[in-house]
């Protein structure tokens, strides 16, 4: 099959979670041809005028390009462009959304405009029918996947030191999310503040901080090396606890916070979204797999990690109200105990081979395979596609550098 992956780099230096996810298809599937096309900010219709109906068997729309839906001036033109290019294109069309609990209406419209065949969403299985009702997406096949997976390429890149040889005892990075993400969005920030305060007068060597955009963040391979430098990292479920399909909650929150600069989350919630029509389940963050990969022990809030990470076996449980934090810190001080937790987690998550990007790619290909009618696999045509994609991607890099 010839498969085109539409994605958006966004910045010159991408976070590894985006790059690992988008290029996992090319990296872990040798049977099909993959071509990558960076859409940048939508750009121009003539970027696509070389595409003919015989070229692709599958087009994958990656979650990175859906980030444009948060910028009105880009999204309207981009959606029109995608509709004109792909609506009547005779191939299977796959959408890989993330953060699809917010501005979901734009994803629904995109699915209808482009005639998407499959949606592979990070929304938990029990919530899929709420986020993607048939009244909004029709007969699109909707399946659940995870936000990220174990990337086998790091197995050879990272040398996991014994815990007593590592530079830090605890590391963590988090960014403050707006209140419209609900309680899940606040926990990440609270974790950073609480552990930094609790550990400041102890013997723990820590590097715990909050980020603003890319400030104080680790990008590229530096992120995985950062986690590998520590015995322990902390974390919680990601996502948002509420649906905000039209962005109305976000608008209310922004307006309220602008007028009340020091408003707390609890105050803002009572004013802007006192009652939730439906509460979504939290989702695994890619960093839980990255931590497992480098044998860094994890302290995670709560006991529901998709039945993949088992509490008290694969990680140390921190209660949602932080009521057992002193007990948890005592466990964190036991190097042998933490190293054992990390080793068991490595065996369960990494060595089992069940949660790799290789498995993710094969799952998606297996789901769509019966619907694909392969076109003429002319090698000359493949070369034309490759050259046009390269020309586009080079132009995008030049624009970004300017």
mmCIF file of C-alpha atoms in Angstrom:
data_model
loop_
_atom_site.group_PDB
_atom_site.id
_atom_site.type_symbol
_atom_site.label_atom_id
_atom_site.label_comp_id
_atom_site.label_asym_id
_atom_site.label_seq_id
_atom_site.Cartn_x
_atom_site.Cartn_y
_atom_site.Cartn_z
ATOM 1 C CA UNK A 1 0.000 0.000 0.000
ATOM 2 C CA UNK A 2 0.990 3.605 -0.506
ATOM 3 C CA UNK A 3 0.203 5.548 2.647
ATOM 4 C CA UNK A 4 0.393 9.328 2.985
ATOM 5 C CA UNK A 5 0.776 10.727 6.512
ATOM 6 C CA UNK A 6 -0.392 14.315 6.866
ATOM 7 C CA UNK A 7 1.138 15.980 9.922
ATOM 8 C CA UNK A 8 2.344 19.293 11.312
ATOM 9 C CA UNK A 9 5.787 19.877 12.795
ATOM 10 C CA UNK A 10 4.713 23.117 14.465
ATOM 11 C CA UNK A 11 8.184 24.062 15.791
ATOM 12 C CA UNK A 12 11.727 23.482 14.564
ATOM 13 C CA UNK A 13 12.432 21.303 17.606
ATOM 14 C CA UNK A 14 9.517 18.948 18.257
ATOM 15 C CA UNK A 15 8.730 17.098 21.422
ATOM 16 C CA UNK A 16 9.704 13.458 21.007
ATOM 17 C CA UNK A 17 6.185 12.279 21.798
ATOM 18 C CA UNK A 18 4.930 13.856 18.548
ATOM 19 C CA UNK A 19 7.816 12.684 16.363
ATOM 20 C CA UNK A 20 7.799 9.133 17.778
ATOM 21 C CA UNK A 21 4.061 8.845 17.247
ATOM 22 C CA UNK A 22 3.884 10.198 13.709
ATOM 23 C CA UNK A 23 6.920 8.315 12.364
ATOM 24 C CA UNK A 24 6.059 5.017 14.058
ATOM 25 C CA UNK A 25 4.344 3.849 10.851
ATOM 26 C CA UNK A 26 7.444 4.202 8.721
ATOM 27 C CA UNK A 27 9.665 2.878 11.501
ATOM 28 C CA UNK A 28 7.729 -0.277 12.366
ATOM 29 C CA UNK A 29 6.125 -1.366 9.098
ATOM 30 C CA UNK A 30 8.344 -2.692 6.291
ATOM 31 C CA UNK A 31 5.553 -3.952 4.022
ATOM 32 C CA UNK A 32 4.047 -0.625 2.915
ATOM 33 C CA UNK A 33 5.362 2.639 1.465
ATOM 34 C CA UNK A 34 5.021 5.756 3.616
ATOM 35 C CA UNK A 35 5.188 9.379 2.549
ATOM 36 C CA UNK A 36 5.151 12.324 4.985
ATOM 37 C CA UNK A 37 3.646 15.706 4.179
ATOM 38 C CA UNK A 38 3.993 18.631 6.621
ATOM 39 C CA UNK A 39 0.908 20.845 6.340
ATOM 40 C CA UNK A 40 2.525 23.710 8.345
ATOM 41 C CA UNK A 41 -0.340 26.224 8.817
ATOM 42 C CA UNK A 42 -2.487 25.040 5.937
ATOM 43 C CA UNK A 43 -0.442 26.839 3.307
ATOM 44 C CA UNK A 44 -1.748 26.893 -0.240
ATOM 45 C CA UNK A 45 -4.000 24.900 -2.553
ATOM 46 C CA UNK A 46 -1.234 24.553 -5.142
ATOM 47 C CA UNK A 47 0.801 22.568 -2.606
ATOM 48 C CA UNK A 48 -1.525 19.695 -3.507
ATOM 49 C CA UNK A 49 -1.986 20.176 -7.252
ATOM 50 C CA UNK A 50 0.416 17.303 -8.050
ATOM 51 C CA UNK A 51 -1.793 14.704 -6.300
ATOM 52 C CA UNK A 52 -3.721 12.331 -8.561
ATOM 53 C CA UNK A 53 -6.402 9.775 -7.692
ATOM 54 C CA UNK A 54 -4.118 6.802 -8.397
ATOM 55 C CA UNK A 55 -1.478 7.762 -5.864
ATOM 56 C CA UNK A 56 -2.592 6.682 -2.374
ATOM 57 C CA UNK A 57 -4.374 3.720 -0.836
ATOM 58 C CA UNK A 58 -4.568 5.308 2.609
ATOM 59 C CA UNK A 59 -4.273 8.856 3.941
ATOM 60 C CA UNK A 60 -3.615 9.302 7.673
ATOM 61 C CA UNK A 61 -4.473 12.646 9.264
ATOM 62 C CA UNK A 62 -2.256 12.879 12.337
ATOM 63 C CA UNK A 63 -3.290 14.606 15.570
ATOM 64 C CA UNK A 64 -0.566 17.232 15.160
ATOM 65 C CA UNK A 65 -2.418 18.873 12.275
ATOM 66 C CA UNK A 66 -5.692 18.959 14.234
ATOM 67 C CA UNK A 67 -4.002 21.403 16.630
ATOM 68 C CA UNK A 68 -4.846 24.047 14.006
ATOM 69 C CA UNK A 69 -8.502 23.873 15.075
ATOM 70 C CA UNK A 70 -7.642 26.092 18.032
ATOM 71 C CA UNK A 71 -6.685 28.977 15.716
ATOM 72 C CA UNK A 72 -9.705 30.357 13.851
ATOM 73 C CA UNK A 73 -7.762 32.144 11.123
ATOM 74 C CA UNK A 74 -5.937 28.931 10.168
ATOM 75 C CA UNK A 75 -8.680 26.390 10.704
ATOM 76 C CA UNK A 76 -11.381 27.776 8.410
ATOM 77 C CA UNK A 77 -9.065 27.927 5.411
ATOM 78 C CA UNK A 78 -7.418 24.630 6.276
ATOM 79 C CA UNK A 79 -10.709 22.759 6.570
ATOM 80 C CA UNK A 80 -11.866 24.133 3.213
ATOM 81 C CA UNK A 81 -8.544 23.136 1.647
ATOM 82 C CA UNK A 82 -8.722 19.587 3.031
ATOM 83 C CA UNK A 83 -12.310 19.209 1.840
ATOM 84 C CA UNK A 84 -11.407 20.311 -1.683
ATOM 85 C CA UNK A 85 -8.364 18.018 -1.875
ATOM 86 C CA UNK A 86 -9.578 14.847 -0.136
ATOM 87 C CA UNK A 87 -13.369 14.674 -0.031
ATOM 88 C CA UNK A 88 -13.749 12.719 -3.264
ATOM 89 C CA UNK A 89 -10.327 11.080 -3.211
ATOM 90 C CA UNK A 90 -10.774 7.293 -3.653
ATOM 91 C CA UNK A 91 -8.860 5.876 -0.683
ATOM 92 C CA UNK A 92 -9.260 4.957 2.968
ATOM 93 C CA UNK A 93 -8.998 7.999 5.243
ATOM 94 C CA UNK A 94 -7.847 7.610 8.844
ATOM 95 C CA UNK A 95 -8.024 10.235 11.587
ATOM 96 C CA UNK A 96 -5.788 10.023 14.681
ATOM 97 C CA UNK A 97 -7.107 12.754 17.017
ATOM 98 C CA UNK A 98 -5.869 13.698 20.472
ATOM 99 C CA UNK A 99 -7.299 16.217 22.957
ATOM 100 C CA UNK A 100 -10.582 15.526 21.184
ATOM 101 C CA UNK A 101 -12.643 16.368 24.266
ATOM 102 C CA UNK A 102 -12.373 20.052 23.333
ATOM 103 C CA UNK A 103 -13.493 21.835 20.136
ATOM 104 C CA UNK A 104 -14.858 18.446 19.128
ATOM 105 C CA UNK A 105 -17.388 20.014 16.782
ATOM 106 C CA UNK A 106 -14.541 20.959 14.462
ATOM 107 C CA UNK A 107 -13.360 17.351 14.422
ATOM 108 C CA UNK A 108 -16.917 16.171 13.664
ATOM 109 C CA UNK A 109 -17.118 18.634 10.760
ATOM 110 C CA UNK A 110 -13.682 17.623 9.504
ATOM 111 C CA UNK A 111 -14.769 13.965 9.467
ATOM 112 C CA UNK A 112 -17.854 14.788 7.424
ATOM 113 C CA UNK A 113 -16.090 17.166 5.035
ATOM 114 C CA UNK A 114 -13.196 14.826 4.258
ATOM 115 C CA UNK A 115 -15.295 11.628 4.506
ATOM 116 C CA UNK A 116 -13.170 9.946 7.168
ATOM 117 C CA UNK A 117 -13.510 6.137 7.323
ATOM 118 C CA UNK A 118 -11.758 5.385 10.648
ATOM 119 C CA UNK A 119 -11.151 7.339 13.848
ATOM 120 C CA UNK A 120 -8.550 5.992 16.289
ATOM 121 C CA UNK A 121 -9.095 8.116 19.393
ATOM 122 C CA UNK A 122 -7.377 8.280 22.777
ATOM 123 C CA UNK A 123 -10.769 8.700 24.457
ATOM 124 C CA UNK A 124 -11.439 5.781 26.804
ATOM 125 C CA UNK A 125 -13.578 2.966 25.375
ATOM 126 C CA UNK A 126 -16.554 3.714 27.646
ATOM 127 C CA UNK A 127 -16.580 7.379 26.568
ATOM 128 C CA UNK A 128 -16.262 6.979 22.793
ATOM 129 C CA UNK A 129 -19.999 6.991 22.042
ATOM 130 C CA UNK A 130 -20.351 10.264 23.979
ATOM 131 C CA UNK A 131 -17.505 12.028 22.183
ATOM 132 C CA UNK A 132 -18.313 10.546 18.758
ATOM 133 C CA UNK A 133 -22.092 9.976 18.541
ATOM 134 C CA UNK A 134 -23.393 8.677 15.226
ATOM 135 C CA UNK A 135 -25.502 11.808 14.921
ATOM 136 C CA UNK A 136 -22.249 13.752 14.481
ATOM 137 C CA UNK A 137 -19.925 11.374 12.616
ATOM 138 C CA UNK A 138 -22.310 8.966 10.895
ATOM 139 C CA UNK A 139 -21.017 5.467 10.240
ATOM 140 C CA UNK A 140 -17.346 6.239 10.797
ATOM 141 C CA UNK A 141 -15.657 3.318 12.585
ATOM 142 C CA UNK A 142 -14.346 4.602 15.945
ATOM 143 C CA UNK A 143 -11.697 2.686 17.906
ATOM 144 C CA UNK A 144 -9.698 3.362 21.073
ATOM 145 C CA UNK A 145 -5.890 3.657 21.171
ATOM 146 C CA UNK A 146 -3.408 5.129 23.674
ATOM 147 C CA UNK A 147 -1.702 8.531 23.604
ATOM 148 C CA UNK A 148 1.715 6.913 23.243
ATOM 149 C CA UNK A 149 3.591 3.633 23.440
ATOM 150 C CA UNK A 150 6.980 2.116 24.113
ATOM 151 C CA UNK A 151 9.333 3.124 21.314
ATOM 152 C CA UNK A 152 11.816 0.308 20.769
ATOM 153 C CA UNK A 153 14.389 2.623 19.191
ATOM 154 C CA UNK A 154 15.286 3.899 22.669
ATOM 155 C CA UNK A 155 16.206 0.439 23.919
ATOM 156 C CA UNK A 156 19.611 0.832 22.259
ATOM 157 C CA UNK A 157 19.961 4.562 22.870
ATOM 158 C CA UNK A 158 19.444 4.644 26.627
ATOM 159 C CA UNK A 159 21.685 2.843 29.091
ATOM 160 C CA UNK A 160 19.679 2.562 32.328
ATOM 161 C CA UNK A 161 22.004 3.028 35.281
ATOM 162 C CA UNK A 162 21.403 1.261 38.619
ATOM 163 C CA UNK A 163 19.341 3.501 40.888
ATOM 164 C CA UNK A 164 22.187 4.204 43.287
ATOM 165 C CA UNK A 165 24.254 5.601 40.387
ATOM 166 C CA UNK A 166 21.663 8.059 39.082
ATOM 167 C CA UNK A 167 22.108 11.817 39.298
ATOM 168 C CA UNK A 168 18.703 12.609 40.832
ATOM 169 C CA UNK A 169 16.256 10.998 43.208
ATOM 170 C CA UNK A 170 13.163 12.703 41.752
ATOM 171 C CA UNK A 171 12.524 14.616 38.521
ATOM 172 C CA UNK A 172 9.378 16.098 37.026
ATOM 173 C CA UNK A 173 8.114 18.706 34.592
ATOM 174 C CA UNK A 174 4.587 20.037 34.204
ATOM 175 C CA UNK A 175 2.852 23.001 32.657
ATOM 176 C CA UNK A 176 -0.101 24.838 34.130
ATOM 177 C CA UNK A 177 -3.239 24.064 32.156
ATOM 178 C CA UNK A 178 -6.232 26.361 32.046
ATOM 179 C CA UNK A 179 -9.147 25.595 34.335
ATOM 180 C CA UNK A 180 -11.319 24.321 31.475
ATOM 181 C CA UNK A 181 -9.293 21.083 31.554
ATOM 182 C CA UNK A 182 -10.940 20.361 34.893
ATOM 183 C CA UNK A 183 -9.362 18.623 37.849
ATOM 184 C CA UNK A 184 -6.996 16.463 35.749
ATOM 185 C CA UNK A 185 -5.358 19.559 34.350
ATOM 186 C CA UNK A 186 -4.734 21.009 37.821
ATOM 187 C CA UNK A 187 -3.230 17.868 39.352
ATOM 188 C CA UNK A 188 -0.105 18.023 37.189
ATOM 189 C CA UNK A 189 0.711 21.507 38.438
ATOM 190 C CA UNK A 190 -0.194 20.697 42.036
ATOM 191 C CA UNK A 191 2.076 17.648 41.993
ATOM 192 C CA UNK A 192 5.047 19.800 41.104
ATOM 193 C CA UNK A 193 4.358 22.365 43.809
ATOM 194 C CA UNK A 194 3.559 19.864 46.561
ATOM 195 C CA UNK A 195 6.580 17.608 46.018
ATOM 196 C CA UNK A 196 8.946 20.532 45.617
ATOM 197 C CA UNK A 197 7.725 21.882 48.954
ATOM 198 C CA UNK A 198 7.747 18.500 50.714
ATOM 199 C CA UNK A 199 11.245 17.540 49.557
ATOM 200 C CA UNK A 200 13.052 20.877 49.809
ATOM 201 C CA UNK A 201 14.514 20.250 53.286
ATOM 202 C CA UNK A 202 15.310 16.567 52.769
ATOM 203 C CA UNK A 203 18.309 14.714 51.379
ATOM 204 C CA UNK A 204 16.468 13.990 48.132
ATOM 205 C CA UNK A 205 18.255 15.337 45.041
ATOM 206 C CA UNK A 206 15.454 16.769 42.945
ATOM 207 C CA UNK A 207 14.878 18.566 39.662
ATOM 208 C CA UNK A 208 11.175 19.412 39.819
ATOM 209 C CA UNK A 209 9.856 22.431 37.960
ATOM 210 C CA UNK A 210 6.949 23.843 35.984
ATOM 211 C CA UNK A 211 7.202 24.909 32.367
ATOM 212 C CA UNK A 212 5.891 27.800 30.310
ATOM 213 C CA UNK A 213 5.709 26.732 26.687
ATOM 214 C CA UNK A 214 9.169 25.288 26.007
ATOM 215 C CA UNK A 215 10.799 27.284 28.809
ATOM 216 C CA UNK A 216 12.430 24.868 31.292
ATOM 217 C CA UNK A 217 11.176 21.936 29.188
ATOM 218 C CA UNK A 218 13.372 19.208 27.701
ATOM 219 C CA UNK A 219 12.943 18.649 23.969
ATOM 220 C CA UNK A 220 14.083 15.882 21.645
ATOM 221 C CA UNK A 221 16.207 13.101 23.153
ATOM 222 C CA UNK A 222 16.988 15.315 26.158
ATOM 223 C CA UNK A 223 13.593 14.454 27.642
ATOM 224 C CA UNK A 224 14.135 10.696 27.773
ATOM 225 C CA UNK A 225 17.667 11.258 29.090
ATOM 226 C CA UNK A 226 16.237 13.529 31.781
ATOM 227 C CA UNK A 227 13.857 10.815 33.017
ATOM 228 C CA UNK A 228 16.650 8.224 32.863
ATOM 229 C CA UNK A 229 18.819 10.429 35.102
ATOM 230 C CA UNK A 230 16.515 9.887 38.075
ATOM 231 C CA UNK A 231 15.398 7.030 40.325
ATOM 232 C CA UNK A 232 11.840 8.353 40.517
ATOM 233 C CA UNK A 233 9.382 10.490 38.618
ATOM 234 C CA UNK A 234 5.871 11.533 39.580
ATOM 235 C CA UNK A 235 2.708 11.796 37.519
ATOM 236 C CA UNK A 236 -1.040 11.433 37.070
ATOM 237 C CA UNK A 237 -3.638 10.743 34.406
ATOM 238 C CA UNK A 238 -3.941 13.217 31.555
ATOM 239 C CA UNK A 239 -6.810 14.559 29.490
ATOM 240 C CA UNK A 240 -9.805 16.583 30.663
ATOM 241 C CA UNK A 241 -12.737 15.517 32.762
ATOM 242 C CA UNK A 242 -15.385 17.277 30.685
ATOM 243 C CA UNK A 243 -16.558 17.535 27.102
ATOM 244 C CA UNK A 244 -16.313 21.015 25.620
ATOM 245 C CA UNK A 245 -17.301 20.360 21.993
ATOM 246 C CA UNK A 246 -18.009 23.974 21.066
ATOM 247 C CA UNK A 247 -15.346 25.643 23.201
ATOM 248 C CA UNK A 248 -18.019 27.396 25.310
ATOM 249 C CA UNK A 249 -16.524 26.328 28.661
ATOM 250 C CA UNK A 250 -13.102 27.511 27.546
ATOM 251 C CA UNK A 251 -14.521 30.924 26.602
ATOM 252 C CA UNK A 252 -16.340 31.273 29.946
ATOM 253 C CA UNK A 253 -13.178 30.363 31.853
ATOM 254 C CA UNK A 254 -11.013 32.803 29.875
ATOM 255 C CA UNK A 255 -13.477 35.656 30.401
ATOM 256 C CA UNK A 256 -13.785 34.957 34.116
ATOM 257 C CA UNK A 257 -10.061 34.617 34.765
ATOM 258 C CA UNK A 258 -9.331 37.826 32.845
ATOM 259 C CA UNK A 259 -11.669 39.673 35.214
ATOM 260 C CA UNK A 260 -10.584 37.761 38.335
ATOM 261 C CA UNK A 261 -6.833 37.332 38.045
ATOM 262 C CA UNK A 262 -6.434 35.410 41.317
ATOM 263 C CA UNK A 263 -9.480 33.183 40.999
ATOM 264 C CA UNK A 264 -8.921 29.631 42.240
ATOM 265 C CA UNK A 265 -9.866 26.547 40.295
ATOM 266 C CA UNK A 266 -12.719 25.773 42.707
ATOM 267 C CA UNK A 267 -14.123 29.294 42.405
ATOM 268 C CA UNK A 268 -13.884 29.273 38.617
ATOM 269 C CA UNK A 269 -15.513 25.855 38.408
ATOM 270 C CA UNK A 270 -18.512 26.967 40.463
ATOM 271 C CA UNK A 271 -19.057 29.964 38.202
ATOM 272 C CA UNK A 272 -18.250 28.492 34.780
ATOM 273 C CA UNK A 273 -19.091 24.780 34.925
ATOM 274 C CA UNK A 274 -20.746 23.895 38.252
ATOM 275 C CA UNK A 275 -22.407 20.800 36.802
ATOM 276 C CA UNK A 276 -20.939 18.439 34.206
ATOM 277 C CA UNK A 277 -23.300 16.711 31.805
ATOM 278 C CA UNK A 278 -20.850 13.846 31.574
ATOM 279 C CA UNK A 279 -17.517 13.176 33.258
ATOM 280 C CA UNK A 280 -14.779 11.712 31.061
ATOM 281 C CA UNK A 281 -12.228 9.217 32.307
ATOM 282 C CA UNK A 282 -8.561 10.224 32.489
ATOM 283 C CA UNK A 283 -6.001 8.928 30.006
ATOM 284 C CA UNK A 284 -2.483 7.549 30.166
ATOM 285 C CA UNK A 285 0.268 10.018 29.357
ATOM 286 C CA UNK A 286 3.117 8.939 27.025
ATOM 287 C CA UNK A 287 5.571 9.656 29.857
ATOM 288 C CA UNK A 288 4.397 6.597 31.856
ATOM 289 C CA UNK A 289 5.717 4.417 29.030
ATOM 290 C CA UNK A 290 8.914 6.462 28.730
ATOM 291 C CA UNK A 291 9.540 6.069 32.468
ATOM 292 C CA UNK A 292 8.917 2.327 32.278
ATOM 293 C CA UNK A 293 11.364 2.089 29.380
ATOM 294 C CA UNK A 294 14.261 3.631 31.332
ATOM 295 C CA UNK A 295 13.442 1.768 34.566
ATOM 296 C CA UNK A 296 12.549 4.887 36.510
ATOM 297 C CA UNK A 297 10.164 4.205 39.396
ATOM 298 C CA UNK A 298 6.870 6.072 39.147
ATOM 299 C CA UNK A 299 4.708 7.650 41.831
ATOM 300 C CA UNK A 300 1.272 8.098 40.267
ATOM 301 C CA UNK A 301 -1.994 9.530 41.555
ATOM 302 C CA UNK A 302 -4.833 7.008 41.802
ATOM 303 C CA UNK A 303 -5.354 3.369 40.958
ATOM 304 C CA UNK A 304 -6.946 3.452 37.479
ATOM 305 C CA UNK A 305 -4.306 3.206 34.764
ATOM 306 C CA UNK A 306 -6.280 1.274 32.141
ATOM 307 C CA UNK A 307 -5.456 -2.031 33.878
ATOM 308 C CA UNK A 308 -2.070 -1.709 32.167
ATOM 309 C CA UNK A 309 -0.046 -0.266 35.044
ATOM 310 C CA UNK A 310 -0.975 -2.205 38.176
ATOM 311 C CA UNK A 311 -1.023 -0.205 41.460
ATOM 312 C CA UNK A 312 1.555 -1.133 44.109
ATOM 313 C CA UNK A 313 3.234 -3.425 41.583
ATOM 314 C CA UNK A 314 4.158 -1.275 38.570
ATOM 315 C CA UNK A 315 4.077 2.036 40.446
ATOM 316 C CA UNK A 316 3.707 3.576 43.912
ATOM 317 C CA UNK A 317 0.181 4.846 44.570
ATOM 318 C CA UNK A 318 -0.387 8.413 45.741
ATOM 319 C CA UNK A 319 -3.944 9.064 46.919
ATOM 320 C CA UNK A 320 -5.904 11.683 44.992
ATOM 321 C CA UNK A 321 -6.222 13.831 48.122
ATOM 322 C CA UNK A 322 -2.469 13.426 48.879
ATOM 323 C CA UNK A 323 -3.419 11.971 52.276
ATOM 324 C CA UNK A 324 -0.681 9.297 52.121
ATOM 325 C CA UNK A 325 2.093 11.545 50.813
ATOM 326 C CA UNK A 326 4.326 11.101 53.892
ATOM 327 C CA UNK A 327 4.092 7.315 53.553
ATOM 328 C CA UNK A 328 4.861 7.623 49.832
ATOM 329 C CA UNK A 329 7.936 9.781 50.496
ATOM 330 C CA UNK A 330 9.162 7.187 52.971
ATOM 331 C CA UNK A 331 8.885 4.525 50.249
ATOM 332 C CA UNK A 332 10.656 6.830 47.813
ATOM 333 C CA UNK A 333 13.624 6.918 50.158
ATOM 334 C CA UNK A 334 14.046 3.134 49.921
ATOM 335 C CA UNK A 335 16.320 2.742 46.874
ATOM 336 C CA UNK A 336 16.039 -1.053 46.759
ATOM 337 C CA UNK A 337 12.222 -0.933 46.919
ATOM 338 C CA UNK A 338 11.947 1.685 44.152
ATOM 339 C CA UNK A 339 14.377 -0.188 41.925
ATOM 340 C CA UNK A 340 12.311 -3.362 42.335
ATOM 341 C CA UNK A 341 9.100 -1.510 41.382
ATOM 342 C CA UNK A 342 10.844 -0.088 38.300
ATOM 343 C CA UNK A 343 12.178 -3.502 37.277
ATOM 344 C CA UNK A 344 8.772 -5.193 37.571
ATOM 345 C CA UNK A 345 7.211 -2.347 35.574
ATOM 346 C CA UNK A 346 9.863 -2.759 32.881
ATOM 347 C CA UNK A 347 9.078 -6.462 32.587
ATOM 348 C CA UNK A 348 5.297 -5.923 32.533
ATOM 349 C CA UNK A 349 5.238 -2.990 30.128
ATOM 350 C CA UNK A 350 8.388 -3.135 27.997
ATOM 351 C CA UNK A 351 9.563 -6.733 27.895
ATOM 352 C CA UNK A 352 6.024 -8.041 27.426
ATOM 353 C CA UNK A 353 5.970 -6.318 24.023
ATOM 354 C CA UNK A 354 2.251 -5.600 24.363
ATOM 355 C CA UNK A 355 2.462 -1.813 24.434
ATOM 356 C CA UNK A 356 4.919 -0.903 21.686
ATOM 357 C CA UNK A 357 4.522 1.390 18.708
ATOM 358 C CA UNK A 358 5.051 -1.722 16.589
ATOM 359 C CA UNK A 359 1.851 -3.183 18.056
ATOM 360 C CA UNK A 360 0.046 0.147 17.595
ATOM 361 C CA UNK A 361 0.926 0.276 13.893
ATOM 362 C CA UNK A 362 -0.034 -3.343 13.284
ATOM 363 C CA UNK A 363 -3.346 -2.816 15.076
ATOM 364 C CA UNK A 364 -4.316 0.106 12.840
ATOM 365 C CA UNK A 365 -3.202 -1.648 9.661
ATOM 366 C CA UNK A 366 -5.120 -4.759 10.690
ATOM 367 C CA UNK A 367 -8.301 -2.762 11.245
ATOM 368 C CA UNK A 368 -8.201 -0.989 7.877
ATOM 369 C CA UNK A 369 -6.720 -3.797 5.742
ATOM 370 C CA UNK A 370 -9.996 -5.373 4.599
ATOM 371 C CA UNK A 371 -11.262 -1.999 3.320
ATOM 372 C CA UNK A 372 -8.215 -1.137 1.202
ATOM 373 C CA UNK A 373 -8.233 -1.715 -2.547
ATOM 374 C CA UNK A 374 -4.626 -1.341 -3.624
ATOM 375 C CA UNK A 375 -3.772 0.852 -6.574
ATOM 376 C CA UNK A 376 -1.044 0.396 -9.167
ATOM 377 C CA UNK A 377 2.271 0.218 -7.254
ATOM 378 C CA UNK A 378 4.299 1.887 -9.996
ATOM 379 C CA UNK A 379 7.794 2.689 -8.707
ATOM 380 C CA UNK A 380 8.062 5.768 -10.910
ATOM 381 C CA UNK A 381 4.906 7.124 -9.334
ATOM 382 C CA UNK A 382 6.358 6.504 -5.875
ATOM 383 C CA UNK A 383 9.409 8.535 -6.807
ATOM 384 C CA UNK A 384 7.214 11.412 -7.992
ATOM 385 C CA UNK A 385 5.338 11.368 -4.681
ATOM 386 C CA UNK A 386 8.551 11.240 -2.678
ATOM 387 C CA UNK A 387 10.040 14.206 -4.555
ATOM 388 C CA UNK A 388 6.907 16.327 -4.149
ATOM 389 C CA UNK A 389 6.651 15.574 -0.438
ATOM 390 C CA UNK A 390 10.323 16.468 0.026
ATOM 391 C CA UNK A 391 9.883 19.729 -1.866
ATOM 392 C CA UNK A 392 6.930 20.653 0.331
ATOM 393 C CA UNK A 393 8.673 19.703 3.573
ATOM 394 C CA UNK A 394 11.807 21.646 2.602
ATOM 395 C CA UNK A 395 9.675 24.715 1.867
ATOM 396 C CA UNK A 396 7.956 24.390 5.240
ATOM 397 C CA UNK A 397 11.315 24.280 7.048
ATOM 398 C CA UNK A 398 12.437 27.405 5.196
ATOM 399 C CA UNK A 399 9.252 29.222 6.194
ATOM 400 C CA UNK A 400 9.676 28.167 9.818
ATOM 401 C CA UNK A 401 13.279 29.347 9.874
ATOM 402 C CA UNK A 402 12.193 32.728 8.501
#
